[in-house]
């Protein structure tokens, strides 16, 4: 909700709220049978006493706008008694849609991140002060009128941007012409496009477990099953196990996140990479390499990407500007065999007619700018400081409660508790105490003991406070009461 | 392909081409079994004689990179004789993907629009010189660092942009709070989102025939069937017919494009609109109102949108900045019941994590800018000139061949010939003669007699030349040879 009552108005608060809700209902924004938020949520959102909400609802009930339900909720019943046909029941539509809704935890996280002033302990993006806002503003303000174009973009995306990407990729020993590159609106969109373009509805793909892919439903909604292979931060991937699963489940693809894995932080070694590429060719199991965090190394440069060892087009490589530069830009890329890129581009044209040309323009300028290296180095330095500080805090507050490994890059520490956590309770209590957490459950439906912590977003002060609150909460709620 | 041979190099042209193709093949960009373009296409693309291509291919065949096929094509066979497992066969993947590929005509149009220097007689966008490039550059260069943000965006999109949209919508008597608005990456994305979020895989929806929706496969790929209701530019919609179809096919929604319809230019009258909204409520058939061309009136303001007559949330309203301001921006919006908007926003978060914040920033500035009205008036004036000129040309060249109606706004004239057209031949011959056309078939699979002409893109000179060529071609190829 985007409105708040005004304390300085003459009209009493409860009446302002009644009027606001009436308008929403009369205009059909809250349709027939819509469940309205709980009294508690309304009170907290409007920042008023619960009794004010009760008065407002009483008025609405009296005038036939809403009705109380047995279960305790309140539903819109406006129009119930009018002598007309039933109002549109969008709820039935909402339930029928083939795309799965987000997991409840993620829905709540998406909402709270913008609504409430919480310390975000698990967020997957850089803190705003690490993003190159000033540089972007300079790029934008120095834009020459002739530089950018406002029309629809070509199917694979702006050629100059693809050239700039192909140049940057050479630094990683990935050699590719621009025609084998597709610009996408972030790596997530690439995942949706490939799930719609390269896989049939009953396909099964292999993913590491835990995995980022469990946190979105792009593949699952396209009817594709995820088969998990357990992934530990310290042990190399077992090729035999991959092969067994490949044969058992007739797997179509293997989605891997080899460099600073989300959510575990794991880093595949060079030999492991070479073996994986070689064997995936032998087995006939193409690879999707998600390189989202590749440039975010802290201690030293990671091994070359899988794609650099691939001479046959076996690997489809995903990159993004989100993690190092700007998630808001929504610019990523896919590198692969030309026919595959063309298929993905064709689906993209039917999905959104290409990515924003303004974003593509800024991305291109960024790729070619002198500040590129400088900014990267700066972010690495700051991430090191943040990671080391979080490590220090974990040792202070969590060493008796959990174990974890120190990642060599990326954003995340995967912390595994010595006991089960009640995520629902922990999440809710956390919000009450001012912290937002990312339960391990999001990345592995079977997980009951882990959290994804991120040192990329919260400030050092917030980290200290947030982790302290978290440790206290876990000690109090999860141990003493044996939950 | 993004490379051309260089005539000033010492290496002979054919050898340059051989080396280029070898590299593409060795790197796996052209994978095993990939069909390479025809000799004719290669010659035209590289701008060399056909014999040069033949020499290059002979070398590639001799070295085992490609093989000629019986049908006449050439396929990549590199790796065939190596004692290793089969190379990845992405072709099998490409064919299995559940999303339908674009229609061949559209694939070709998408490709030619950026590759070849053709007169575009059917394109659905404003000519580059009508887009407010200078104003955009000013907006961008006056961006204050504190103004825009580079992080992920909130699920429904930037609040200030939603506020600006809600304000603009009041001018059309659509009253809505920002929480009932979702920012999307163009109206096409809204269509994909609703097809994934509100409809089950076997659902059927009603569309006008011809319709823009036949030109994309977002709905069809989600398993949804389109049921067409014939739509003539001069006759009002028959509510009885809608009702019959609703009952017969158990229709879920009705997608309409009431204002300057794509591709016919049809405009629904005020009474027709009121009747449609009223009856759709009675029948329980919610409406998707696509308002893409609403602001592009030429003669006088169109009636109010269907959404303005809707007091119950029956209508889901789609808007876009593409047609009047900039398609490259990729900014559109959906207005509807809050629960529906939230469901769509949730799917969007799983699809691309929201639209570009840079685009949203520019869109917001645009919506609030003083140039908004001025630019709109300018575009209207220019469209009038263009439409009138095209009308004049049609009378000169086509009055004995076809009929058409003059639209009161939008981009298109739907021209219906007195005889069948061989679209394949006409399209191909057209490209040879330097024109690009949009066959009616794209918008109505049964159509064999119509073309969508657009007066928005080609310059007046191009229009004259292009239409003259088109008329000659049709007279020569379609009539004399009775095709
Ligand atoms: C592993 C991984 N891949 C892809 C993405 C998506 O990033 P974007 O769509 O912003 O490029 C993320 C973001 O959280 C990620 O962690
Ligand atoms: C009727 C109609 N709706 C929607 C669109 C999509 O426009 P966009 O996605 O650029 O907003 C178009 C563009 O051709 C159209 O003609």
PDB file of N, CA, C and O and ligand atoms in Angstrom, chain A residues 152 353, chain B residues 124 185-189 191 212 255 257 262 290 292-293 320 322-323 327 330-331 412, ligand 2:
ATOM      1  N   UNK A 152      13.212  -0.012 -31.303  1.00  0.00           N
ATOM      2  CA  UNK A 152      13.358  -1.409 -30.895  1.00  0.00           C
ATOM      3  C   UNK A 152      14.785  -1.845 -31.219  1.00  0.00           C
ATOM      4  O   UNK A 152      15.415  -1.342 -32.139  1.00  0.00           O
ATOM      5  N   UNK A 353      10.682  -8.118 -26.685  1.00  0.00           N
ATOM      6  CA  UNK A 353      11.280  -7.350 -27.788  1.00  0.00           C
ATOM      7  C   UNK A 353      12.656  -6.778 -27.452  1.00  0.00           C
ATOM      8  O   UNK A 353      12.988  -5.683 -27.886  1.00  0.00           O
TER       9      UNK A 353
ATOM     10  N   UNK B 124       6.074  -1.443 -37.082  1.00  0.00           N
ATOM     11  CA  UNK B 124       5.245  -0.897 -36.016  1.00  0.00           C
ATOM     12  C   UNK B 124       5.972   0.016 -35.062  1.00  0.00           C
ATOM     13  O   UNK B 124       5.828  -0.119 -33.845  1.00  0.00           O
ATOM     14  N   UNK B 185       8.269  -4.474 -18.789  1.00  0.00           N
ATOM     15  CA  UNK B 185       9.200  -4.119 -19.863  1.00  0.00           C
ATOM     16  C   UNK B 185       8.470  -4.137 -21.197  1.00  0.00           C
ATOM     17  O   UNK B 185       8.761  -4.944 -22.071  1.00  0.00           O
ATOM     18  N   UNK B 186       7.496  -3.263 -21.337  1.00  0.00           N
ATOM     19  CA  UNK B 186       6.679  -3.209 -22.552  1.00  0.00           C
ATOM     20  C   UNK B 186       5.406  -4.023 -22.407  1.00  0.00           C
ATOM     21  O   UNK B 186       5.330  -4.960 -21.606  1.00  0.00           O
ATOM     22  N   UNK B 187       4.401  -3.654 -23.220  1.00  0.00           N
ATOM     23  CA  UNK B 187       3.104  -4.327 -23.138  1.00  0.00           C
ATOM     24  C   UNK B 187       3.210  -5.804 -23.515  1.00  0.00           C
ATOM     25  O   UNK B 187       2.463  -6.641 -23.009  1.00  0.00           O
ATOM     26  N   UNK B 188       4.161  -6.130 -24.390  1.00  0.00           N
ATOM     27  CA  UNK B 188       4.312  -7.542 -24.763  1.00  0.00           C
ATOM     28  C   UNK B 188       4.655  -8.376 -23.533  1.00  0.00           C
ATOM     29  O   UNK B 188       4.138  -9.476 -23.349  1.00  0.00           O
ATOM     30  N   UNK B 189       5.522  -7.866 -22.681  1.00  0.00           N
ATOM     31  CA  UNK B 189       5.839  -8.628 -21.481  1.00  0.00           C
ATOM     32  C   UNK B 189       4.600  -8.811 -20.607  1.00  0.00           C
ATOM     33  O   UNK B 189       4.416  -9.869 -20.002  1.00  0.00           O
ATOM     34  N   UNK B 191       1.692  -9.273 -21.604  1.00  0.00           N
ATOM     35  CA  UNK B 191       0.933 -10.390 -22.190  1.00  0.00           C
ATOM     36  C   UNK B 191       1.557 -11.714 -21.779  1.00  0.00           C
ATOM     37  O   UNK B 191       0.859 -12.660 -21.410  1.00  0.00           O
ATOM     38  N   UNK B 212      -3.048  -8.435 -33.327  1.00  0.00           N
ATOM     39  CA  UNK B 212      -1.630  -8.405 -32.958  1.00  0.00           C
ATOM     40  C   UNK B 212      -1.203  -9.691 -32.262  1.00  0.00           C
ATOM     41  O   UNK B 212      -0.093 -10.185 -32.457  1.00  0.00           O
ATOM     42  N   UNK B 255      -9.275 -10.454 -25.140  1.00  0.00           N
ATOM     43  CA  UNK B 255      -8.215  -9.487 -25.395  1.00  0.00           C
ATOM     44  C   UNK B 255      -8.682  -8.544 -26.497  1.00  0.00           C
ATOM     45  O   UNK B 255      -8.950  -8.996 -27.608  1.00  0.00           O
ATOM     46  N   UNK B 257      -8.250  -4.576 -28.487  1.00  0.00           N
ATOM     47  CA  UNK B 257      -7.369  -3.476 -28.839  1.00  0.00           C
ATOM     48  C   UNK B 257      -8.314  -2.434 -29.446  1.00  0.00           C
ATOM     49  O   UNK B 257      -8.389  -2.262 -30.639  1.00  0.00           O
ATOM     50  N   UNK B 262      -4.353  -2.689 -34.007  1.00  0.00           N
ATOM     51  CA  UNK B 262      -3.261  -3.281 -34.788  1.00  0.00           C
ATOM     52  C   UNK B 262      -3.744  -4.651 -35.242  1.00  0.00           C
ATOM     53  O   UNK B 262      -4.033  -5.479 -34.396  1.00  0.00           O
ATOM     54  N   UNK B 290      -5.820  -3.575 -24.465  1.00  0.00           N
ATOM     55  CA  UNK B 290      -4.490  -3.166 -24.903  1.00  0.00           C
ATOM     56  C   UNK B 290      -4.607  -1.774 -25.520  1.00  0.00           C
ATOM     57  O   UNK B 290      -5.207  -1.590 -26.573  1.00  0.00           O
ATOM     58  N   UNK B 292      -2.171   0.258 -26.573  1.00  0.00           N
ATOM     59  CA  UNK B 292      -0.866   0.669 -27.120  1.00  0.00           C
ATOM     60  C   UNK B 292      -0.892   1.951 -27.969  1.00  0.00           C
ATOM     61  O   UNK B 292       0.027   2.755 -27.896  1.00  0.00           O
ATOM     62  N   UNK B 293      -1.956   2.140 -28.763  1.00  0.00           N
ATOM     63  CA  UNK B 293      -1.957   3.260 -29.706  1.00  0.00           C
ATOM     64  C   UNK B 293      -2.883   4.410 -29.301  1.00  0.00           C
ATOM     65  O   UNK B 293      -3.100   5.341 -30.057  1.00  0.00           O
ATOM     66  N   UNK B 320       1.752   1.457 -22.712  1.00  0.00           N
ATOM     67  CA  UNK B 320       3.168   1.369 -23.084  1.00  0.00           C
ATOM     68  C   UNK B 320       3.715   2.716 -23.525  1.00  0.00           C
ATOM     69  O   UNK B 320       2.962   3.562 -24.029  1.00  0.00           O
ATOM     70  N   UNK B 322       6.006   2.673 -25.800  1.00  0.00           N
ATOM     71  CA  UNK B 322       6.670   2.317 -27.057  1.00  0.00           C
ATOM     72  C   UNK B 322       6.194   3.091 -28.267  1.00  0.00           C
ATOM     73  O   UNK B 322       6.981   3.429 -29.140  1.00  0.00           O
ATOM     74  N   UNK B 323       4.902   3.336 -28.364  1.00  0.00           N
ATOM     75  CA  UNK B 323       4.408   3.821 -29.636  1.00  0.00           C
ATOM     76  C   UNK B 323       4.514   5.333 -29.794  1.00  0.00           C
ATOM     77  O   UNK B 323       4.703   5.827 -30.886  1.00  0.00           O
ATOM     78  N   UNK B 327      10.249   2.856 -28.078  1.00  0.00           N
ATOM     79  CA  UNK B 327      10.165   1.406 -27.872  1.00  0.00           C
ATOM     80  C   UNK B 327      11.403   0.870 -27.159  1.00  0.00           C
ATOM     81  O   UNK B 327      11.323  -0.090 -26.399  1.00  0.00           O
ATOM     82  N   UNK B 330      11.572   0.176 -23.326  1.00  0.00           N
ATOM     83  CA  UNK B 330      10.930  -1.025 -22.775  1.00  0.00           C
ATOM     84  C   UNK B 330      10.214  -0.719 -21.453  1.00  0.00           C
ATOM     85  O   UNK B 330      10.481  -1.370 -20.424  1.00  0.00           O
ATOM     86  N   UNK B 331       9.315   0.224 -21.511  1.00  0.00           N
ATOM     87  CA  UNK B 331       8.516   0.518 -20.324  1.00  0.00           C
ATOM     88  C   UNK B 331       7.029   0.517 -20.693  1.00  0.00           C
ATOM     89  O   UNK B 331       6.598   1.214 -21.598  1.00  0.00           O
ATOM     90  N   UNK B 412      -1.447   2.197 -38.717  1.00  0.00           N
ATOM     91  CA  UNK B 412      -1.629   1.205 -39.775  1.00  0.00           C
ATOM     92  C   UNK B 412      -2.804   1.426 -40.709  1.00  0.00           C
ATOM     93  O   UNK B 412      -3.859   1.911 -40.310  1.00  0.00           O
TER      94      UNK B 412
HETATM   95  C1  LIG C   2      -1.373  -3.881 -30.008  1.00  0.00           C
HETATM   96  C2  LIG C   2       0.002  -3.951 -29.469  1.00  0.00           C
HETATM   97  N1  LIG C   2       0.183  -4.320 -28.202  1.00  0.00           N
HETATM   98  C3  LIG C   2       1.403  -4.417 -27.658  1.00  0.00           C
HETATM   99  C4  LIG C   2       2.531  -4.163 -28.394  1.00  0.00           C
HETATM  100  C5  LIG C   2       3.860  -4.326 -27.714  1.00  0.00           C
HETATM  101  O1  LIG C   2       4.451  -3.135 -27.459  1.00  0.00           O
HETATM  102  P1  LIG C   2       5.599  -2.974 -26.369  1.00  0.00           P
HETATM  103  O2  LIG C   2       5.941  -4.335 -25.816  1.00  0.00           O
HETATM  104  O3  LIG C   2       6.741  -2.373 -27.117  1.00  0.00           O
HETATM  105  O4  LIG C   2       5.043  -2.091 -25.319  1.00  0.00           O
HETATM  106  C6  LIG C   2       2.425  -3.781 -29.727  1.00  0.00           C
HETATM  107  C7  LIG C   2       3.626  -3.524 -30.508  1.00  0.00           C
HETATM  108  O5  LIG C   2       3.738  -3.797 -31.662  1.00  0.00           O
HETATM  109  C8  LIG C   2       1.114  -3.688 -30.285  1.00  0.00           C
HETATM  110  O6  LIG C   2       0.941  -3.365 -31.561  1.00  0.00           O
END
